[in-house]
Amino acid sequence: MGKILIVEDNAINMKLATLLVRAAGHIAIEAIDAESGLLLAHSELPDLILMDVQLPGMDGFEATTMLKNDPITASIPVIALTAMATTRDEDRARNAGCDAFITKPLQVQEVHDAIKWLMPRTDKETS
């Protein structure tokens, strides 16, 4: 079981992501904007982050870049979540340091597969 930080400003999408994370057997930590997500990433040191890219204020790309440039959080895998499914957005996610890219609406199997693939090695060995 791992800790997964979900950074999502939409209440319905947050509820769905939280349910998917819990159904996969993990603990969900919730942040409704990038600023609180950055604080929680530092204090909780989650095993994985699900990052919405369209957030109020600082967007998810900028937040991911900050996480990846910080030695404390640089190794935490980040999955970009977005309703924008363009190649440009996928490129922006990669350039920001995202480890995977999932489009909304979230699909159960896609989210579970990405979590399983990106969770730290110790979690993969026990599953």
Short mmCIF file of N, CA and C in Angstrom, two decimals:
data_model
loop_
_atom_site.label_atom_id
_atom_site.label_comp_id
_atom_site.label_asym_id
_atom_site.label_seq_id
_atom_site.Cartn_x
_atom_site.Cartn_y
_atom_site.Cartn_z
N MET A 1 0.84 -1.17 0.00
CA MET A 1 0.00 0.00 0.00
C MET A 1 0.89 1.24 0.00
N GLY A 2 0.55 2.19 -0.85
CA GLY A 2 1.32 3.42 -0.93
C GLY A 2 0.44 4.64 -0.71
N LYS A 3 1.08 5.79 -0.60
CA LYS A 3 0.38 7.07 -0.47
C LYS A 3 0.40 7.76 -1.81
N ILE A 4 -0.78 8.17 -2.27
CA ILE A 4 -0.88 8.87 -3.54
C ILE A 4 -1.53 10.22 -3.31
N LEU A 5 -0.82 11.27 -3.72
CA LEU A 5 -1.34 12.63 -3.63
C LEU A 5 -2.12 12.93 -4.91
N ILE A 6 -3.35 13.38 -4.73
CA ILE A 6 -4.19 13.78 -5.86
C ILE A 6 -4.35 15.29 -5.80
N VAL A 7 -3.92 15.98 -6.86
CA VAL A 7 -4.06 17.43 -6.94
C VAL A 7 -5.10 17.71 -8.02
N GLU A 8 -6.29 18.10 -7.58
CA GLU A 8 -7.44 18.24 -8.49
C GLU A 8 -8.39 19.27 -7.90
N ASP A 9 -8.79 20.27 -8.71
CA ASP A 9 -9.67 21.32 -8.22
C ASP A 9 -11.15 21.02 -8.43
N ASN A 10 -11.49 20.07 -9.27
CA ASN A 10 -12.88 19.73 -9.54
C ASN A 10 -13.34 18.65 -8.56
N ALA A 11 -14.40 18.94 -7.79
CA ALA A 11 -14.85 18.03 -6.73
C ALA A 11 -15.25 16.65 -7.26
N ILE A 12 -15.90 16.60 -8.40
CA ILE A 12 -16.33 15.31 -8.97
C ILE A 12 -15.12 14.50 -9.41
N ASN A 13 -14.18 15.15 -10.10
CA ASN A 13 -12.96 14.45 -10.53
C ASN A 13 -12.13 14.01 -9.33
N MET A 14 -12.11 14.82 -8.27
CA MET A 14 -11.38 14.45 -7.06
C MET A 14 -12.01 13.20 -6.43
N LYS A 15 -13.32 13.17 -6.36
CA LYS A 15 -14.01 12.02 -5.77
C LYS A 15 -13.71 10.76 -6.56
N LEU A 16 -13.77 10.85 -7.89
CA LEU A 16 -13.50 9.70 -8.74
C LEU A 16 -12.05 9.24 -8.57
N ALA A 17 -11.11 10.15 -8.63
CA ALA A 17 -9.70 9.79 -8.49
C ALA A 17 -9.44 9.15 -7.13
N THR A 18 -10.04 9.71 -6.08
CA THR A 18 -9.87 9.16 -4.73
C THR A 18 -10.42 7.75 -4.66
N LEU A 19 -11.58 7.52 -5.24
CA LEU A 19 -12.17 6.18 -5.26
C LEU A 19 -11.27 5.20 -6.01
N LEU A 20 -10.71 5.62 -7.14
CA LEU A 20 -9.84 4.75 -7.93
C LEU A 20 -8.56 4.41 -7.16
N VAL A 21 -8.00 5.40 -6.48
CA VAL A 21 -6.78 5.18 -5.70
C VAL A 21 -7.06 4.20 -4.55
N ARG A 22 -8.15 4.42 -3.85
CA ARG A 22 -8.51 3.53 -2.73
C ARG A 22 -8.84 2.13 -3.22
N ALA A 23 -9.52 2.03 -4.36
CA ALA A 23 -9.86 0.72 -4.92
C ALA A 23 -8.61 -0.06 -5.30
N ALA A 24 -7.53 0.66 -5.61
CA ALA A 24 -6.26 0.01 -5.95
C ALA A 24 -5.47 -0.34 -4.69
N GLY A 25 -6.05 -0.04 -3.52
CA GLY A 25 -5.43 -0.41 -2.26
C GLY A 25 -4.45 0.60 -1.70
N HIS A 26 -4.57 1.85 -2.11
CA HIS A 26 -3.64 2.88 -1.66
C HIS A 26 -4.35 3.95 -0.84
N ILE A 27 -3.57 4.75 -0.15
CA ILE A 27 -4.08 5.86 0.64
C ILE A 27 -4.11 7.10 -0.25
N ALA A 28 -5.22 7.81 -0.26
CA ALA A 28 -5.37 9.03 -1.06
C ALA A 28 -5.18 10.25 -0.17
N ILE A 29 -4.35 11.17 -0.64
CA ILE A 29 -4.15 12.47 0.01
C ILE A 29 -4.64 13.49 -1.00
N GLU A 30 -5.46 14.44 -0.56
CA GLU A 30 -6.11 15.36 -1.49
C GLU A 30 -5.64 16.79 -1.34
N ALA A 31 -5.40 17.45 -2.50
CA ALA A 31 -5.10 18.87 -2.56
C ALA A 31 -5.94 19.48 -3.67
N ILE A 32 -6.51 20.67 -3.41
CA ILE A 32 -7.40 21.28 -4.40
C ILE A 32 -6.73 22.33 -5.28
N ASP A 33 -5.44 22.59 -5.05
CA ASP A 33 -4.70 23.50 -5.91
C ASP A 33 -3.22 23.15 -5.87
N ALA A 34 -2.46 23.74 -6.77
CA ALA A 34 -1.04 23.41 -6.88
C ALA A 34 -0.25 23.80 -5.64
N GLU A 35 -0.57 24.95 -5.08
CA GLU A 35 0.17 25.42 -3.91
C GLU A 35 0.03 24.45 -2.74
N SER A 36 -1.20 24.03 -2.43
CA SER A 36 -1.38 23.07 -1.34
C SER A 36 -0.82 21.70 -1.71
N GLY A 37 -0.85 21.37 -3.00
CA GLY A 37 -0.26 20.11 -3.46
C GLY A 37 1.25 20.09 -3.23
N LEU A 38 1.91 21.22 -3.50
CA LEU A 38 3.36 21.30 -3.26
C LEU A 38 3.67 21.14 -1.78
N LEU A 39 2.89 21.79 -0.93
CA LEU A 39 3.10 21.67 0.52
C LEU A 39 2.90 20.24 0.99
N LEU A 40 1.83 19.60 0.51
CA LEU A 40 1.57 18.22 0.91
C LEU A 40 2.63 17.26 0.36
N ALA A 41 3.13 17.54 -0.83
CA ALA A 41 4.19 16.69 -1.38
C ALA A 41 5.41 16.72 -0.48
N HIS A 42 5.73 17.88 0.05
CA HIS A 42 6.89 18.01 0.94
C HIS A 42 6.65 17.40 2.31
N SER A 43 5.45 17.58 2.85
CA SER A 43 5.19 17.09 4.20
C SER A 43 4.86 15.59 4.23
N GLU A 44 4.18 15.10 3.22
CA GLU A 44 3.75 13.69 3.20
C GLU A 44 4.69 12.77 2.43
N LEU A 45 5.48 13.33 1.52
CA LEU A 45 6.35 12.54 0.64
C LEU A 45 5.61 11.32 0.07
N PRO A 46 4.59 11.58 -0.75
CA PRO A 46 3.81 10.47 -1.32
C PRO A 46 4.65 9.61 -2.26
N ASP A 47 4.15 8.43 -2.53
CA ASP A 47 4.82 7.51 -3.45
C ASP A 47 4.55 7.87 -4.91
N LEU A 48 3.47 8.62 -5.14
CA LEU A 48 3.02 8.95 -6.49
C LEU A 48 2.12 10.18 -6.40
N ILE A 49 2.09 10.98 -7.47
CA ILE A 49 1.22 12.15 -7.52
C ILE A 49 0.38 12.10 -8.79
N LEU A 50 -0.93 12.29 -8.65
CA LEU A 50 -1.84 12.47 -9.77
C LEU A 50 -2.09 13.98 -9.85
N MET A 51 -1.64 14.62 -10.93
CA MET A 51 -1.63 16.08 -11.03
C MET A 51 -2.53 16.56 -12.17
N ASP A 52 -3.64 17.21 -11.81
CA ASP A 52 -4.45 17.88 -12.82
C ASP A 52 -3.61 19.00 -13.42
N VAL A 53 -3.72 19.22 -14.71
CA VAL A 53 -2.90 20.27 -15.31
C VAL A 53 -3.61 21.62 -15.35
N GLN A 54 -4.93 21.63 -15.33
CA GLN A 54 -5.67 22.88 -15.36
C GLN A 54 -6.14 23.20 -13.94
N LEU A 55 -5.29 23.92 -13.22
CA LEU A 55 -5.58 24.29 -11.84
C LEU A 55 -5.67 25.80 -11.74
N PRO A 56 -6.42 26.31 -10.75
CA PRO A 56 -6.46 27.76 -10.56
C PRO A 56 -5.11 28.26 -10.06
N GLY A 57 -4.73 29.44 -10.48
CA GLY A 57 -3.43 29.98 -10.07
C GLY A 57 -2.33 29.26 -10.83
N MET A 58 -1.44 28.62 -10.10
CA MET A 58 -0.35 27.85 -10.71
C MET A 58 -0.92 26.59 -11.38
N ASP A 59 -0.55 26.33 -12.63
CA ASP A 59 -1.07 25.13 -13.30
C ASP A 59 -0.24 23.89 -12.92
N GLY A 60 -0.74 22.74 -13.31
CA GLY A 60 -0.08 21.48 -12.97
C GLY A 60 1.27 21.29 -13.62
N PHE A 61 1.48 21.88 -14.80
CA PHE A 61 2.79 21.79 -15.46
C PHE A 61 3.85 22.52 -14.63
N GLU A 62 3.51 23.73 -14.20
CA GLU A 62 4.44 24.52 -13.40
C GLU A 62 4.71 23.84 -12.05
N ALA A 63 3.66 23.31 -11.43
CA ALA A 63 3.83 22.61 -10.15
C ALA A 63 4.73 21.38 -10.31
N THR A 64 4.53 20.64 -11.39
CA THR A 64 5.36 19.45 -11.64
C THR A 64 6.81 19.84 -11.85
N THR A 65 7.05 20.90 -12.61
CA THR A 65 8.41 21.38 -12.81
C THR A 65 9.07 21.71 -11.48
N MET A 66 8.33 22.36 -10.60
CA MET A 66 8.87 22.70 -9.27
C MET A 66 9.18 21.44 -8.48
N LEU A 67 8.29 20.46 -8.53
CA LEU A 67 8.52 19.20 -7.81
C LEU A 67 9.76 18.49 -8.34
N LYS A 68 9.92 18.45 -9.64
CA LYS A 68 11.03 17.73 -10.25
C LYS A 68 12.37 18.46 -10.08
N ASN A 69 12.32 19.77 -9.84
CA ASN A 69 13.55 20.53 -9.61
C ASN A 69 13.96 20.58 -8.14
N ASP A 70 13.13 20.02 -7.28
CA ASP A 70 13.41 20.02 -5.85
C ASP A 70 13.96 18.65 -5.46
N PRO A 71 15.16 18.58 -4.89
CA PRO A 71 15.76 17.29 -4.53
C PRO A 71 14.90 16.44 -3.60
N ILE A 72 14.07 17.08 -2.79
CA ILE A 72 13.22 16.35 -1.85
C ILE A 72 12.11 15.59 -2.58
N THR A 73 11.58 16.16 -3.65
CA THR A 73 10.43 15.56 -4.33
C THR A 73 10.73 15.09 -5.76
N ALA A 74 11.94 15.28 -6.22
CA ALA A 74 12.29 15.00 -7.62
C ALA A 74 12.02 13.56 -8.04
N SER A 75 12.16 12.61 -7.14
CA SER A 75 12.01 11.20 -7.52
C SER A 75 10.57 10.70 -7.45
N ILE A 76 9.64 11.54 -6.99
CA ILE A 76 8.24 11.12 -6.90
C ILE A 76 7.64 11.12 -8.31
N PRO A 77 7.12 9.98 -8.77
CA PRO A 77 6.50 9.94 -10.09
C PRO A 77 5.23 10.81 -10.12
N VAL A 78 5.02 11.49 -11.25
CA VAL A 78 3.86 12.34 -11.44
C VAL A 78 3.11 11.90 -12.69
N ILE A 79 1.80 11.71 -12.52
CA ILE A 79 0.93 11.40 -13.65
C ILE A 79 0.08 12.64 -13.92
N ALA A 80 0.20 13.20 -15.12
CA ALA A 80 -0.61 14.35 -15.52
C ALA A 80 -2.02 13.89 -15.86
N LEU A 81 -3.01 14.59 -15.32
CA LEU A 81 -4.41 14.32 -15.63
C LEU A 81 -4.97 15.53 -16.36
N THR A 82 -5.56 15.31 -17.52
CA THR A 82 -6.08 16.44 -18.28
C THR A 82 -7.23 16.06 -19.20
N ALA A 83 -8.10 17.02 -19.41
CA ALA A 83 -9.18 16.85 -20.38
C ALA A 83 -8.69 17.22 -21.77
N MET A 84 -7.51 17.86 -21.84
CA MET A 84 -6.94 18.28 -23.12
C MET A 84 -6.06 17.15 -23.65
N ALA A 85 -6.47 16.55 -24.73
CA ALA A 85 -5.76 15.38 -25.24
C ALA A 85 -4.97 15.68 -26.50
N THR A 86 -4.27 16.80 -26.51
CA THR A 86 -3.50 17.16 -27.70
C THR A 86 -2.04 16.74 -27.54
N THR A 87 -1.36 16.60 -28.65
CA THR A 87 0.05 16.26 -28.64
C THR A 87 0.85 17.35 -27.94
N ARG A 88 0.45 18.60 -28.13
CA ARG A 88 1.13 19.73 -27.48
C ARG A 88 1.06 19.60 -25.97
N ASP A 89 -0.10 19.21 -25.44
CA ASP A 89 -0.25 19.06 -23.99
C ASP A 89 0.56 17.88 -23.48
N GLU A 90 0.61 16.82 -24.26
CA GLU A 90 1.43 15.68 -23.86
C GLU A 90 2.91 16.08 -23.83
N ASP A 91 3.34 16.86 -24.82
CA ASP A 91 4.72 17.36 -24.84
C ASP A 91 5.00 18.26 -23.64
N ARG A 92 4.05 19.13 -23.32
CA ARG A 92 4.22 20.02 -22.16
C ARG A 92 4.34 19.19 -20.87
N ALA A 93 3.56 18.13 -20.77
CA ALA A 93 3.62 17.27 -19.59
C ALA A 93 4.99 16.61 -19.48
N ARG A 94 5.50 16.09 -20.58
CA ARG A 94 6.83 15.47 -20.58
C ARG A 94 7.92 16.48 -20.23
N ASN A 95 7.83 17.67 -20.85
CA ASN A 95 8.82 18.72 -20.58
C ASN A 95 8.80 19.18 -19.13
N ALA A 96 7.63 19.13 -18.49
CA ALA A 96 7.52 19.52 -17.09
C ALA A 96 8.08 18.44 -16.17
N GLY A 97 8.21 17.21 -16.70
CA GLY A 97 8.75 16.12 -15.89
C GLY A 97 7.74 15.05 -15.52
N CYS A 98 6.54 15.12 -16.10
CA CYS A 98 5.54 14.10 -15.81
C CYS A 98 6.01 12.75 -16.32
N ASP A 99 5.71 11.72 -15.57
CA ASP A 99 6.12 10.36 -15.91
C ASP A 99 5.08 9.63 -16.74
N ALA A 100 3.84 10.12 -16.73
CA ALA A 100 2.76 9.53 -17.52
C ALA A 100 1.71 10.61 -17.74
N PHE A 101 0.79 10.33 -18.66
CA PHE A 101 -0.22 11.31 -19.09
C PHE A 101 -1.52 10.55 -19.26
N ILE A 102 -2.55 10.93 -18.53
CA ILE A 102 -3.86 10.27 -18.64
C ILE A 102 -4.91 11.34 -18.95
N THR A 103 -5.73 11.07 -19.95
CA THR A 103 -6.79 12.01 -20.30
C THR A 103 -8.07 11.68 -19.54
N LYS A 104 -8.84 12.74 -19.30
CA LYS A 104 -10.14 12.60 -18.66
C LYS A 104 -11.18 12.45 -19.75
N PRO A 105 -12.29 11.79 -19.48
CA PRO A 105 -12.66 11.20 -18.20
C PRO A 105 -11.76 10.01 -17.85
N LEU A 106 -11.47 9.89 -16.56
CA LEU A 106 -10.59 8.82 -16.09
C LEU A 106 -11.23 7.45 -16.32
N GLN A 107 -10.42 6.53 -16.78
CA GLN A 107 -10.85 5.15 -16.98
C GLN A 107 -10.20 4.27 -15.91
N VAL A 108 -10.98 3.45 -15.26
CA VAL A 108 -10.51 2.64 -14.13
C VAL A 108 -9.23 1.88 -14.47
N GLN A 109 -9.26 1.12 -15.53
CA GLN A 109 -8.10 0.27 -15.85
C GLN A 109 -6.87 1.09 -16.19
N GLU A 110 -7.04 2.19 -16.91
CA GLU A 110 -5.91 3.03 -17.28
C GLU A 110 -5.24 3.62 -16.04
N VAL A 111 -6.04 4.10 -15.09
CA VAL A 111 -5.50 4.67 -13.86
C VAL A 111 -4.80 3.59 -13.04
N HIS A 112 -5.45 2.44 -12.88
CA HIS A 112 -4.84 1.35 -12.11
C HIS A 112 -3.54 0.87 -12.74
N ASP A 113 -3.51 0.76 -14.07
CA ASP A 113 -2.28 0.33 -14.75
C ASP A 113 -1.15 1.34 -14.55
N ALA A 114 -1.47 2.63 -14.66
CA ALA A 114 -0.44 3.67 -14.48
C ALA A 114 0.09 3.67 -13.05
N ILE A 115 -0.81 3.51 -12.08
CA ILE A 115 -0.38 3.46 -10.68
C ILE A 115 0.54 2.26 -10.46
N LYS A 116 0.13 1.12 -10.94
CA LYS A 116 0.93 -0.10 -10.75
C LYS A 116 2.30 0.04 -11.41
N TRP A 117 2.34 0.63 -12.59
CA TRP A 117 3.58 0.79 -13.34
C TRP A 117 4.54 1.76 -12.65
N LEU A 118 3.99 2.84 -12.06
CA LEU A 118 4.84 3.89 -11.52
C LEU A 118 5.09 3.83 -10.01
N MET A 119 4.38 2.97 -9.30
CA MET A 119 4.63 2.88 -7.86
C MET A 119 6.04 2.37 -7.62
N PRO A 120 6.64 2.76 -6.51
CA PRO A 120 8.00 2.31 -6.21
C PRO A 120 8.13 0.79 -6.23
N ARG A 121 9.32 0.32 -6.48
CA ARG A 121 9.63 -1.10 -6.65
C ARG A 121 9.11 -1.98 -5.52
N THR A 122 9.21 -1.53 -4.28
CA THR A 122 8.77 -2.34 -3.16
C THR A 122 7.30 -2.68 -3.26
N ASP A 123 6.50 -1.74 -3.80
CA ASP A 123 5.08 -2.01 -3.96
C ASP A 123 4.85 -3.03 -5.06
N LYS A 124 5.61 -2.98 -6.15
CA LYS A 124 5.45 -3.92 -7.25
C LYS A 124 5.82 -5.34 -6.80
N GLU A 125 6.80 -5.46 -5.93
CA GLU A 125 7.25 -6.78 -5.49
C GLU A 125 6.23 -7.48 -4.60
N THR A 126 5.35 -6.71 -3.96
CA THR A 126 4.36 -7.31 -3.06
C THR A 126 3.04 -7.55 -3.75
N SER A 127 2.87 -7.10 -4.97
CA SER A 127 1.59 -7.29 -5.64
C SER A 127 1.58 -8.50 -6.53
#
